[in-house]
Short mmCIF file of C-alpha atoms in Angstrom, two decimals:
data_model
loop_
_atom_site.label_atom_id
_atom_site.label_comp_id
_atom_site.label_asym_id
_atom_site.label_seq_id
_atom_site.Cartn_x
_atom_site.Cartn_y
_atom_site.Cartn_z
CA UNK A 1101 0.00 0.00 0.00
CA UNK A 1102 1.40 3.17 -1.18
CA UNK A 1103 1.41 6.63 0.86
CA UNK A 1104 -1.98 8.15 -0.18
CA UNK A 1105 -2.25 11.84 -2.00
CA UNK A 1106 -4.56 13.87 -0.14
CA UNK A 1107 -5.49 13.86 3.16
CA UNK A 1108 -9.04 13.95 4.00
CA UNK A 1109 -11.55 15.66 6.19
CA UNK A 1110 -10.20 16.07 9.65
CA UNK A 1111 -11.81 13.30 12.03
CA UNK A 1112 -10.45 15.01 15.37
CA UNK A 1113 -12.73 18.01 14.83
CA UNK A 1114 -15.27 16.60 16.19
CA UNK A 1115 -14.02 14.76 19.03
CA UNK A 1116 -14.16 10.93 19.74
CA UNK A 1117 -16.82 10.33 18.40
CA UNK A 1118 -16.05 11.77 14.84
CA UNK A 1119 -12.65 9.40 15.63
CA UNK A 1120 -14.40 6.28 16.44
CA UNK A 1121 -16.92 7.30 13.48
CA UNK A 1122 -14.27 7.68 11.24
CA UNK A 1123 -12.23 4.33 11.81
CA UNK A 1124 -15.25 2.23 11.61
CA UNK A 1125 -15.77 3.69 8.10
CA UNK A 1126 -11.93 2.97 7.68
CA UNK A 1127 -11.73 -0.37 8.73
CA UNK A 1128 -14.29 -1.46 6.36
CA UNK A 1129 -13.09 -0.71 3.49
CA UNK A 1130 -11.88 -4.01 1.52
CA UNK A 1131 -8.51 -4.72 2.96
CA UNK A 1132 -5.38 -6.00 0.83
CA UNK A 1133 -3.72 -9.10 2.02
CA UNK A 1134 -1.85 -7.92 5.31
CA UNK A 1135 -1.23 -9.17 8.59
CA UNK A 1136 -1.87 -6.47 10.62
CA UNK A 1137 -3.41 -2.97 11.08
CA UNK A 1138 -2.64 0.11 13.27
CA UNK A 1139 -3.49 3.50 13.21
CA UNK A 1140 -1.18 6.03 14.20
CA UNK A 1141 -2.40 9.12 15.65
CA UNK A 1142 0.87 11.88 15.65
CA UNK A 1143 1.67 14.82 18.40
CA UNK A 1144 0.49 18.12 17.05
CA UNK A 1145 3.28 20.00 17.74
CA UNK A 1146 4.84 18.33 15.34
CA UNK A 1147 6.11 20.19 12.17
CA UNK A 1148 6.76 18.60 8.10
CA UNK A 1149 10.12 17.74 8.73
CA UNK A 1150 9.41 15.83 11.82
CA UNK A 1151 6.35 14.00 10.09
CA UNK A 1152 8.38 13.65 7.35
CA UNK A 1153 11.04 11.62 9.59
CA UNK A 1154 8.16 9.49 11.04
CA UNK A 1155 7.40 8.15 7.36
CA UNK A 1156 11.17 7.36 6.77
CA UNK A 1157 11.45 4.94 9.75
CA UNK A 1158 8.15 3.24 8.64
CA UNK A 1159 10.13 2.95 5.18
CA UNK A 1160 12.81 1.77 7.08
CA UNK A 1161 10.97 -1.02 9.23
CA UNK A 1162 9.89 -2.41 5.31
CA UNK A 1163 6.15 -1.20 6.51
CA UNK A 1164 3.45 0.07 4.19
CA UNK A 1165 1.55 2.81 5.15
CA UNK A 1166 -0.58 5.65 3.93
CA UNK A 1167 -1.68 9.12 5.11
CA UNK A 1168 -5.56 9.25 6.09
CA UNK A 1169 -5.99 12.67 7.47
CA UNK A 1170 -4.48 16.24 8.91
CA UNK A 1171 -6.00 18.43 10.89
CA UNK A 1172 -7.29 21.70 9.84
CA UNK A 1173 -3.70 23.31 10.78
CA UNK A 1174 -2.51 20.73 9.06
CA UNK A 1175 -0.06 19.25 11.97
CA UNK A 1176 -1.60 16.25 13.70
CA UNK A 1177 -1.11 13.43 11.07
CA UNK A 1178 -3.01 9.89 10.86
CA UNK A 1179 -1.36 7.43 9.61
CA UNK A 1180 -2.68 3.98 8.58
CA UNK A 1181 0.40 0.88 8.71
CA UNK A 1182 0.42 -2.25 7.92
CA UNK A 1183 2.80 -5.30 7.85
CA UNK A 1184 2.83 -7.09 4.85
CA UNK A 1185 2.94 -11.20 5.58
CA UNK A 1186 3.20 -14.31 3.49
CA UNK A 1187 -0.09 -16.64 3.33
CA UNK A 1188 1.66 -18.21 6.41
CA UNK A 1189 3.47 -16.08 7.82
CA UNK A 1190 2.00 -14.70 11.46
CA UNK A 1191 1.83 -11.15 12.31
CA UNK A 1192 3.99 -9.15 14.45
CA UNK A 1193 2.56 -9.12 17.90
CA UNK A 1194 4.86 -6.90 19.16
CA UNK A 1195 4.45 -4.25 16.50
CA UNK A 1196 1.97 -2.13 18.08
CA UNK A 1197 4.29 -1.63 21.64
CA UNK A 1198 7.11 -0.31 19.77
CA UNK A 1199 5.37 2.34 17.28
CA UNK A 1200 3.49 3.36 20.57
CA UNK A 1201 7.24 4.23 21.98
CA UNK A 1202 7.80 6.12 19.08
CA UNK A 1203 8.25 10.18 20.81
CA UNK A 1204 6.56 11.21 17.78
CA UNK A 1205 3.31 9.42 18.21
CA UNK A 1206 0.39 10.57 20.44
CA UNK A 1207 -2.02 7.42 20.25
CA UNK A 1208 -1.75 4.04 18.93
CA UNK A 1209 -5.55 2.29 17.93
CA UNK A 1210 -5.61 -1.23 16.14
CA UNK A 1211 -8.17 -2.72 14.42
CA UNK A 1212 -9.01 -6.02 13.01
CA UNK A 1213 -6.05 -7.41 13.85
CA UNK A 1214 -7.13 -10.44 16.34
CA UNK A 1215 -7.72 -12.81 13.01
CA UNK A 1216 -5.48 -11.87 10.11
CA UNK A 1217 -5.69 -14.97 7.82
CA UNK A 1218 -9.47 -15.82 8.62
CA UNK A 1219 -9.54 -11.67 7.02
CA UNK A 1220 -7.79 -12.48 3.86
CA UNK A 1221 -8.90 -16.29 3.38
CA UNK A 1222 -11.03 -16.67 0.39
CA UNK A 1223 -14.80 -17.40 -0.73
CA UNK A 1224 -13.73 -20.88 -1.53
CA UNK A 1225 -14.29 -24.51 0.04
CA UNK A 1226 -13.83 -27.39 -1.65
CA UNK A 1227 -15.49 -30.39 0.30
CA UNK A 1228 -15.19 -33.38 -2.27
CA UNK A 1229 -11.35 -33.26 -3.08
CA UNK A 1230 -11.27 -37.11 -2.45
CA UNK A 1231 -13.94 -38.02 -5.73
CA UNK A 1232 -12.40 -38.11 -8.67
CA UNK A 1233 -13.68 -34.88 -10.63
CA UNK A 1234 -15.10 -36.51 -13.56
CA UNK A 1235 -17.83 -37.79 -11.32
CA UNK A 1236 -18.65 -33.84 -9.86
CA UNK A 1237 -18.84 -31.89 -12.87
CA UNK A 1238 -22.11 -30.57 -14.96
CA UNK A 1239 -22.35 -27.86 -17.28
CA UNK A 1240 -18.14 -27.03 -16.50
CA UNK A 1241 -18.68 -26.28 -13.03
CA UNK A 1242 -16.83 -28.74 -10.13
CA UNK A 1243 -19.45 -30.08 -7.96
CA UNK A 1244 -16.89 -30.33 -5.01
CA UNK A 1245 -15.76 -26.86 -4.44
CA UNK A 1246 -18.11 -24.35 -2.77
CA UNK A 1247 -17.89 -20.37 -3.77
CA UNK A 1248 -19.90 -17.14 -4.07
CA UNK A 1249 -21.55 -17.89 -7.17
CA UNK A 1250 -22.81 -21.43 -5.42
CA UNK A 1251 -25.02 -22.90 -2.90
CA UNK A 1252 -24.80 -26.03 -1.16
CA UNK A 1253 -27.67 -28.46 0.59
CA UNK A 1254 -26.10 -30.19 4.09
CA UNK A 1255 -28.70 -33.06 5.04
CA UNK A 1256 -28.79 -35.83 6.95
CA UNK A 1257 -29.65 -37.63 10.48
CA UNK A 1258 -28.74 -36.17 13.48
CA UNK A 1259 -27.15 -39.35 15.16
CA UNK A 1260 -25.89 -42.35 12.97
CA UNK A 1261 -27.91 -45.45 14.35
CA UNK A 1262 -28.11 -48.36 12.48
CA UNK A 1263 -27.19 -49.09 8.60
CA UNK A 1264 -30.68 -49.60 7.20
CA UNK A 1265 -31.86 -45.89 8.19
CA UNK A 1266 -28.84 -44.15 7.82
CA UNK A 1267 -29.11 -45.76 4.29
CA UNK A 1268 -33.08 -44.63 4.14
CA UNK A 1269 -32.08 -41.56 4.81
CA UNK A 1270 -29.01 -41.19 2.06
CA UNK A 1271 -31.65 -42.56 -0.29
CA UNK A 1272 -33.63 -39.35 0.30
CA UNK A 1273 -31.67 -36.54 0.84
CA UNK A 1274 -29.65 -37.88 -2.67
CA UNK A 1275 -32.96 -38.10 -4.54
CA UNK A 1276 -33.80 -34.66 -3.03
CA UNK A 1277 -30.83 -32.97 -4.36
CA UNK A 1278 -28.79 -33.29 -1.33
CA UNK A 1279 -25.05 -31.51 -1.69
CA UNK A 1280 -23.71 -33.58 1.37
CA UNK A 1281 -24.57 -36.27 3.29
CA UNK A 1282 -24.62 -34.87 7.34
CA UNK A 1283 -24.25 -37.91 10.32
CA UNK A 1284 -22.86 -37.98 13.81
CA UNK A 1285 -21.04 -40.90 14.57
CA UNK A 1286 -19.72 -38.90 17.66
CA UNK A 1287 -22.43 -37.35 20.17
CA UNK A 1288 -21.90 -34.77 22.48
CA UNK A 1289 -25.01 -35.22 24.32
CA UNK A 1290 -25.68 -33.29 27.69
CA UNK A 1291 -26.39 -36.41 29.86
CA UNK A 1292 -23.47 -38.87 30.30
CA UNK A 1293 -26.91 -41.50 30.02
CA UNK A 1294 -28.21 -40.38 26.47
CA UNK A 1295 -26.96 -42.08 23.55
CA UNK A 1296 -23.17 -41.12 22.68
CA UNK A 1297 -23.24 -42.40 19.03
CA UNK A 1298 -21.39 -45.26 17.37
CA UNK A 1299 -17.87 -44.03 17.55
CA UNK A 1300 -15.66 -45.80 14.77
CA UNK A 1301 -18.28 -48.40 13.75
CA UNK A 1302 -20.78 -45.31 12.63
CA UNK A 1303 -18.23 -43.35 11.21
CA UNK A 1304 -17.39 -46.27 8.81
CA UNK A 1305 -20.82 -46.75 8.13
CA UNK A 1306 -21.88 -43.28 7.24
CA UNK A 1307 -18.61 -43.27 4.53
CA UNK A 1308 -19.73 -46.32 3.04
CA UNK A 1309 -23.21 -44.75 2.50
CA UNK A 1310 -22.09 -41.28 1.30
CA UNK A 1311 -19.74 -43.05 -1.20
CA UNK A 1312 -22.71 -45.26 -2.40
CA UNK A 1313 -24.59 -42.23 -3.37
CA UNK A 1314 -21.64 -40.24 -4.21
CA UNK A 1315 -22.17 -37.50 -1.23
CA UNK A 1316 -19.54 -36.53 0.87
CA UNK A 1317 -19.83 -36.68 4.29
CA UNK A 1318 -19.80 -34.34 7.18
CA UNK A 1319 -19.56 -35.42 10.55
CA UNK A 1320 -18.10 -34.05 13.99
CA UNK A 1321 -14.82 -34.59 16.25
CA UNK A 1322 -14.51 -34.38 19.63
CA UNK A 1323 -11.77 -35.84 21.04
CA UNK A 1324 -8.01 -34.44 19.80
CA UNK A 1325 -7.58 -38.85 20.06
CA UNK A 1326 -9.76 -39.45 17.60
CA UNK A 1327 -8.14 -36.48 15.00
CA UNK A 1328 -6.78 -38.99 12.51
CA UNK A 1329 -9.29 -41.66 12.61
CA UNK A 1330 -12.01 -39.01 11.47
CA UNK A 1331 -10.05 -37.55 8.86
CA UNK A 1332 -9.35 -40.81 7.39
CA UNK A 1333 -12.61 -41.54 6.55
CA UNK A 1334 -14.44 -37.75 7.00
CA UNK A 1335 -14.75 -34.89 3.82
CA UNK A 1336 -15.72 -32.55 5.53
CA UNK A 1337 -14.86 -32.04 9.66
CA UNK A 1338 -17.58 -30.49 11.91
CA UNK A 1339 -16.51 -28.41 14.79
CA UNK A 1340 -19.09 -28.29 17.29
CA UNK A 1341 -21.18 -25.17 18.80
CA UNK A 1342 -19.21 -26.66 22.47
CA UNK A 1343 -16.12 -27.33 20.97
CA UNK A 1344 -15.38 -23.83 19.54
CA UNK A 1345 -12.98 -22.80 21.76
CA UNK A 1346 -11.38 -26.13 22.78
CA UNK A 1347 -8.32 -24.65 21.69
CA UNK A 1348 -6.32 -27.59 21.73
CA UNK A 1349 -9.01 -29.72 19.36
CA UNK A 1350 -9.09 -26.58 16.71
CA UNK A 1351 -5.23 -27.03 16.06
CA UNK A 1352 -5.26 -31.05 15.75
CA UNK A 1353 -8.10 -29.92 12.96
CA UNK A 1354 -6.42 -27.36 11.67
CA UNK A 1355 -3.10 -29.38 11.14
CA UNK A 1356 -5.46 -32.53 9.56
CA UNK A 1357 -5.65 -31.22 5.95
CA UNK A 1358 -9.81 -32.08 6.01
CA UNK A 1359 -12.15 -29.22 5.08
CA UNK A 1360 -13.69 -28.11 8.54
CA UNK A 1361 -17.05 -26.91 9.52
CA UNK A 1362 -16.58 -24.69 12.54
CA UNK A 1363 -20.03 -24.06 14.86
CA UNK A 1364 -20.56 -20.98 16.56
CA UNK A 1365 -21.06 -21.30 20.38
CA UNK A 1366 -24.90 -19.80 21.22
CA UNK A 1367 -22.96 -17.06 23.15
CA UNK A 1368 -20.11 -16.52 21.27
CA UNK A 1369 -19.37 -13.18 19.93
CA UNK A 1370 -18.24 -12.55 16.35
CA UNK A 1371 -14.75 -11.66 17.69
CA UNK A 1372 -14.99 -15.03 19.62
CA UNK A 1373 -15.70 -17.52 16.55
CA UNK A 1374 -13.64 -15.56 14.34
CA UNK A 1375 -10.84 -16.07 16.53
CA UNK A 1376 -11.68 -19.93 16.80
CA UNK A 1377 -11.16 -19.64 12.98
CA UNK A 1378 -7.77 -18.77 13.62
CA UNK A 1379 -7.14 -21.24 15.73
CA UNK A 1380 -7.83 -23.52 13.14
CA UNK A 1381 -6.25 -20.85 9.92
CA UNK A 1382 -3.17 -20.54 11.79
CA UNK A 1383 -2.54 -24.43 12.24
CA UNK A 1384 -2.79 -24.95 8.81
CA UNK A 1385 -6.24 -25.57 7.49
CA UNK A 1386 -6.93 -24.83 4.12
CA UNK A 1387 -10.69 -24.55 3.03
CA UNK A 1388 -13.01 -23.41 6.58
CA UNK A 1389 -16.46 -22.27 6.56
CA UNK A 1390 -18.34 -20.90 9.41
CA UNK A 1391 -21.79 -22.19 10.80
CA UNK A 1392 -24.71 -20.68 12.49
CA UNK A 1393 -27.02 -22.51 14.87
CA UNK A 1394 -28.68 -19.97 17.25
CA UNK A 1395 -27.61 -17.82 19.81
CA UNK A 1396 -28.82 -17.72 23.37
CA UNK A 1397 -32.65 -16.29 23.84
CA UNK A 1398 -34.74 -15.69 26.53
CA UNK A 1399 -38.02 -17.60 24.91
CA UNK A 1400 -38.91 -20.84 25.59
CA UNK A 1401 -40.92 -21.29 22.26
CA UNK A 1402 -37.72 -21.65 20.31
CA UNK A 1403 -33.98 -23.74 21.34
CA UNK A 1404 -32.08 -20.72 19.97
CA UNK A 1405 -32.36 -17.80 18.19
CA UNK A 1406 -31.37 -18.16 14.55
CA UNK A 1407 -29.02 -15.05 14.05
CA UNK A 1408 -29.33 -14.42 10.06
CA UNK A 1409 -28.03 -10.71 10.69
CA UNK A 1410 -24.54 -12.21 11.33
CA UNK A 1411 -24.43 -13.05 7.41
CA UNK A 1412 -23.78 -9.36 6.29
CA UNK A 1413 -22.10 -8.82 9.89
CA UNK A 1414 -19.21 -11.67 8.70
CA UNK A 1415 -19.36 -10.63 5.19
CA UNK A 1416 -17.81 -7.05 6.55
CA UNK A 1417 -15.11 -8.69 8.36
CA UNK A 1418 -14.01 -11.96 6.00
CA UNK A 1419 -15.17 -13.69 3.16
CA UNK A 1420 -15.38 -17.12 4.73
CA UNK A 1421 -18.54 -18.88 3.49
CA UNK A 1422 -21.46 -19.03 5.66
CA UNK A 1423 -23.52 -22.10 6.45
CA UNK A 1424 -26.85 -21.61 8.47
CA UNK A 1425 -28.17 -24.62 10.74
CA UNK A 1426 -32.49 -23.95 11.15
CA UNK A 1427 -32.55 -27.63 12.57
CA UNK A 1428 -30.67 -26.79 15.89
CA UNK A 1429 -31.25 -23.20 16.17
CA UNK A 1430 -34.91 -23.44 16.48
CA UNK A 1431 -35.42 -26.87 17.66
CA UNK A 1432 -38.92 -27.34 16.05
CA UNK A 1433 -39.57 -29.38 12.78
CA UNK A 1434 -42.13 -26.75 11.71
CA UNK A 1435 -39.69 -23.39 11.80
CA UNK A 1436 -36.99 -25.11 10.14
CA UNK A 1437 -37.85 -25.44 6.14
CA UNK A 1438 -38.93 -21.05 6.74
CA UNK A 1439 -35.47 -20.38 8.26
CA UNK A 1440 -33.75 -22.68 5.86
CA UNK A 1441 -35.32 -20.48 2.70
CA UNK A 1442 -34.66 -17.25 4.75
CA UNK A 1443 -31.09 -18.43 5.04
CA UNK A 1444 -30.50 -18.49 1.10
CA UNK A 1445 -32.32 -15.56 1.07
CA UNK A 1446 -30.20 -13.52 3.32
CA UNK A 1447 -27.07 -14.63 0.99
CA UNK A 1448 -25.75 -18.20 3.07
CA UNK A 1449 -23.28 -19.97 1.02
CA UNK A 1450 -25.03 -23.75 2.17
CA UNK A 1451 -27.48 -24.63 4.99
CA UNK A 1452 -27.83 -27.83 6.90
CA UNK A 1453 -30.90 -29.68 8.09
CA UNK A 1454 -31.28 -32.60 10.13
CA UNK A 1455 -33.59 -35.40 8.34
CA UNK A 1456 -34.93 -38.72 9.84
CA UNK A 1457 -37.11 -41.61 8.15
CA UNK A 1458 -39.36 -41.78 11.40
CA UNK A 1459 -38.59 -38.86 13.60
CA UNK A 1460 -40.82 -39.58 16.58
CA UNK A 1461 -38.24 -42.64 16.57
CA UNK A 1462 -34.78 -41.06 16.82
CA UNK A 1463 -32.31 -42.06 19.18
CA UNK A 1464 -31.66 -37.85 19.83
CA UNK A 1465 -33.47 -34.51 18.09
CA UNK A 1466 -36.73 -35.98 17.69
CA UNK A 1467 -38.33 -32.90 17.41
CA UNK A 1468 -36.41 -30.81 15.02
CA UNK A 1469 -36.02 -33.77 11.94
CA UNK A 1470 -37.30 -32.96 8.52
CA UNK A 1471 -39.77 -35.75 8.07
CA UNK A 1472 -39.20 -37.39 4.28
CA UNK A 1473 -42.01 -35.40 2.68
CA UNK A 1474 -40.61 -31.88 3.80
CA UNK A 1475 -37.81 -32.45 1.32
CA UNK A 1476 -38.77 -32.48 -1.73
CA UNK A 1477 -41.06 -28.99 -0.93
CA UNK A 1478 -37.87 -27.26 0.57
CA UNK A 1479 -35.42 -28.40 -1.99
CA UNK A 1480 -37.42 -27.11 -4.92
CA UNK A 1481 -37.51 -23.70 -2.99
CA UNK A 1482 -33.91 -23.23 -2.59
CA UNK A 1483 -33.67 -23.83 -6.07
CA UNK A 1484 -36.05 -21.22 -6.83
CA UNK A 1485 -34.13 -18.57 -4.53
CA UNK A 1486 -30.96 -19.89 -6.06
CA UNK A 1487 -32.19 -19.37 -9.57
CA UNK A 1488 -33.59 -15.47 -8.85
CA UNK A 1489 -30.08 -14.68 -7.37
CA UNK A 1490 -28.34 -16.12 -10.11
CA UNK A 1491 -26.44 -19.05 -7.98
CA UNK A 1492 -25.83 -22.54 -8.82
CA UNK A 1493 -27.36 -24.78 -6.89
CA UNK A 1494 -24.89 -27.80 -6.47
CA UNK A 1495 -27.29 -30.91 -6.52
CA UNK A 1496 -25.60 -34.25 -5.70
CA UNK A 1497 -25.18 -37.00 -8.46
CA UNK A 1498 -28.40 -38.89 -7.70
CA UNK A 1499 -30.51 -36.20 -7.91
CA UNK A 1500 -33.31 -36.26 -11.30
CA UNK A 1501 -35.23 -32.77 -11.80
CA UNK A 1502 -38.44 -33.93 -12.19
CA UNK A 1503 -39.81 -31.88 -15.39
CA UNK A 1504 -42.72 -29.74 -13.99
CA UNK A 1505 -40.11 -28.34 -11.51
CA UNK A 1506 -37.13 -27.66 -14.20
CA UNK A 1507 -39.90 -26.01 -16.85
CA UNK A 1508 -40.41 -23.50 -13.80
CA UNK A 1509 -37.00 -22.77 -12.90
CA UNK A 1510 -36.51 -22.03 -16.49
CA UNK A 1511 -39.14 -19.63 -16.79
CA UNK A 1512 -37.90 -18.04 -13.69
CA UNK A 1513 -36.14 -15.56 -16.13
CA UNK A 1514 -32.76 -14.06 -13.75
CA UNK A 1515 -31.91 -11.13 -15.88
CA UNK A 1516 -35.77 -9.78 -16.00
CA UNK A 1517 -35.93 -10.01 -12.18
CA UNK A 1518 -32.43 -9.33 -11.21
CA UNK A 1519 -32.69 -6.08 -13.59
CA UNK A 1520 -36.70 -4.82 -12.08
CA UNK A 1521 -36.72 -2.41 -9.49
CA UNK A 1522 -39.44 -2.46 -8.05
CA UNK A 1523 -41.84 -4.80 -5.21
CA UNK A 1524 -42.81 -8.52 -5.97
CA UNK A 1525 -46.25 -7.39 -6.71
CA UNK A 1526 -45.55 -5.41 -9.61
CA UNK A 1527 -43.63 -8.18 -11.69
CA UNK A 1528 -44.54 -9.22 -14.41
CA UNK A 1529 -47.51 -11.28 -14.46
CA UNK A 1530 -45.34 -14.58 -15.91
CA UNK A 1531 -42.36 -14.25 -13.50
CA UNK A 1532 -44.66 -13.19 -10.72
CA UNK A 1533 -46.79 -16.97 -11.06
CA UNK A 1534 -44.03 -18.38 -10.95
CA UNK A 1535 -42.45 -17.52 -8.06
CA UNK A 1536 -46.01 -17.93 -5.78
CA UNK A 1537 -45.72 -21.73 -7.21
CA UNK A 1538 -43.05 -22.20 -6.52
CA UNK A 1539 -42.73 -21.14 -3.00
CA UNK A 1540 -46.69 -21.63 -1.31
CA UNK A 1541 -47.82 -20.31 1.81
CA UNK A 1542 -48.14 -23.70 3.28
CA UNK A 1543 -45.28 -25.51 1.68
CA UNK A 1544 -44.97 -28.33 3.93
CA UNK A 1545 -47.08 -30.87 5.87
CA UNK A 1546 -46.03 -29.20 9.38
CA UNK A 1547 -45.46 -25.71 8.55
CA UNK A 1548 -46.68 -22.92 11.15
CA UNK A 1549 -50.61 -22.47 10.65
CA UNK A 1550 -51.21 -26.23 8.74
CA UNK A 1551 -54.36 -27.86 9.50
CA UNK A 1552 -52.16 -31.37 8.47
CA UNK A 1553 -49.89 -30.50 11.78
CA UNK A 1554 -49.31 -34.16 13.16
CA UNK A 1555 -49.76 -34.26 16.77
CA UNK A 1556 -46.21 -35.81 17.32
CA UNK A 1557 -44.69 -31.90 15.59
CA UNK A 1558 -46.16 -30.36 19.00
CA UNK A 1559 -44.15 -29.31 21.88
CA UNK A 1560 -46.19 -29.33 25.37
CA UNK A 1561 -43.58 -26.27 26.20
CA UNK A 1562 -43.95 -24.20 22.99
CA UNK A 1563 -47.06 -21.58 22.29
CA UNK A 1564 -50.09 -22.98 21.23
CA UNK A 1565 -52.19 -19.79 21.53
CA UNK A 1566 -52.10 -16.24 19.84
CA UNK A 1567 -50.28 -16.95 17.00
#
């Protein structure tokens, strides 16, 4: 980064809070590939020369740096530095003591500077690296590798049990257009009593299935023992919402060389996961993508509180894709398939359900599993939101369109509606009947408001009045 031409308007004028104002515009901005970012804030008494001296011991110290603003007597100088770094190189720790020993300098304020790589790592995860390519390509795109022009479909059981529903199951997220094939073979379940999962024996099951139907598999890690084992037989690793900050877990991950799915804790802060994704960046992993599964509420009605507003909040911070859980966060079979669309509507890169054969009968999350007719109903409308944003949706090799559903995604005409400016109700009559086909009030058996509700879909804790 070059030394900037003119200096802008002066922040200081109007105290702090034109400062603090002024930085958050600043740090913003799309950031080149550095390690680290500090703002130096220069004595006014100081004159050009001495300025002038400060910018030749930045040269000096090999940093970059550009002017951001005077003041209106022109004397107190802001300075923006930055270290440049190799992809693996860490960042100077130190740096921001000794510029703050500088005589020179007045005030020394950092920013974004806690999770360098997860900053500067890109849009990009590819998740099938293991299938030979020729099987994952249509129309010249790679099935296996995840960006911002895609969207990916994460489904599967909660808990692997037994072979003949796990394989029930593959059969009908595949058919449904399933990206990935979900499973825990590893449970971290709040009672020491509840069932733990199949350990070894599940994991080895669920790869067997995924590579039957030529899905790859995501499934969690707990234990830093069990590292290798996983990522032996594992495409994608998922960190879990409690295992987010066991630090010493996230660096046997990150030094695995497996994709990894990393959960945000329900009261982690952004800061928080981001720095998790460090943990992980910094050990050595190559392709990570972030998940959300509910933060901490104070309502009963719902498990968690499904926090789409982080999507745009991470987007200003890193380009990491973005994968929204509804099955955890809300806990409820009947709010999941209207968070999962309002996911790929608020721009997630892939979302993840939970899907059973017989809920009512699974060994754990009885409540919040996709029953086998929700799937066809919420797959056709992320396809739909998919198509009117211009994305590819990346459908898994078993999938068949059936020909009602591709004649309306073809008359869902992208340019005409990407390119219209104004509400829903003023589209074109064509593009307008499409879209209310395609995505119906009551979608699913056991949306919110069905008469079809089955009895087994309601909680004796949740609201059943004054909806």
């Amino acid at each position: 980064m070059a030394e900037a031409g003119q200096p802008s308007a002066d922040p200081l004028g109007g105290g702090i809070c034109a400062l603090t104002d002024f930085l958050g515009r600043t740090s913003l901005r799309p950031k080149t590939p550095w390690c680290l970012s500090v703002i130096l804030i220069l004595k006014a008494e100081l004159d050009p020369a001495a300025i002038e001296a400060v910018y030749e011991r930045l040269r000096a110290r090999r940093l970059s740096f550009q002017k951001l603003a005077t003041s209106q007597q022109g004397r107190r100088c802001i300075i923006e530095v930055e270290e440049p770094a190799s992809q693996d190189q860490r960042p100077d720790s130190t740096l921001k003591a000794q510029l703050a020993e500088w005589p020179e300098i007045s005030k020394v304020l950092s920013f974004r500077e806690s999770y360098p790589k997860a900053q500067r790592a890109p849009r990009r995860f590819c998740f099938a690296d293991r299938f030979e390519s020729s099987e994952f390509s249509a129309q010249g795109h790679v099935f296996g590798e995840l960006d911002a022009n895609s969207f990916a479909w994460i489904a599967g059981p909660c808990s692997v049990e037994d072979p003949a529903s796990v394989g029930e199951i593959a059969t009908l997220v595949a058919r449904a257009g399933a990206t990935m094939l979900r499973g825990g073979a590893y449970k971290p379940r709040t009672s020491p009593y509840a069932f733990q999962g199949l350990g070894r024996e599940g994991l080895v099951l669920l790869r067997q299935v995924g590579q039957d139907f030529g899905l790859p598999i995501v499934t969690e890690a707990l234990d830093p023992r069990d590292v290798d084992f996983v990522a032996q037989q594992a495409d994608v690793i998922q960190i879990g919402a409690r295992s987010m900050q066991n630090f010493t877990l996230l660096r046997e991950l990150g030094r695995c060389g497996r994709p990894l799915l990393l959960k945000r804790a329900p009261s982690a802060t952004l800061d928080e996961w981001l720095g998790a994704a460090e943990y992980c960046l910094d050990a050595g992993a190559r392709h990570l993508a972030l998940c959300e599964r509910g933060v901490i509420g104070h309502d009963p009605s719902r498990r968690k509180l499904l926090d789409l507003s982080v999507i745009p909040a991470l987007r200003a911070r890193c380009d990491l894709p973005i994968v929204i859980d509804p099955s955890h966060a809300t806990g409820k079979r009947p709010f999941v398939t209207p968070m999962a669309k309002a996911a790929v509507a608020a721009g997630a890169d892939a979302v993840m359900t939970e899907v059973h054969v017989r809920p009512e009968e699974a060994l754990s999350d009885q409540a919040q599993a996709l029953r086998p007719e929700n799937l066809p109903g919420l797959s056709l409308a992320m396809r739909v939101l998919c198509r009117l944003e211009g994305r590819r949706f990346l459908k898994g090799p078993c999938f068949r369109e059936d020909a009602a559903e591709a004649s309306l995604l073809r008359n869902l005409a992208h340019d005409e509606l990407q390119a219209f400016p104004g509400p829903m109700s003023e589209l074109p009559n064509r593009e307008r009947l499409a879209f209310s086909k395609a995505l119906p009030r009551r979608q699913l058996e056991d949306e919110p408001g069905s008469e079809q509700s089955s009895r087994s879909d309601q909680d004796p804790q949740g609201p059943s009045r004054g909806r």
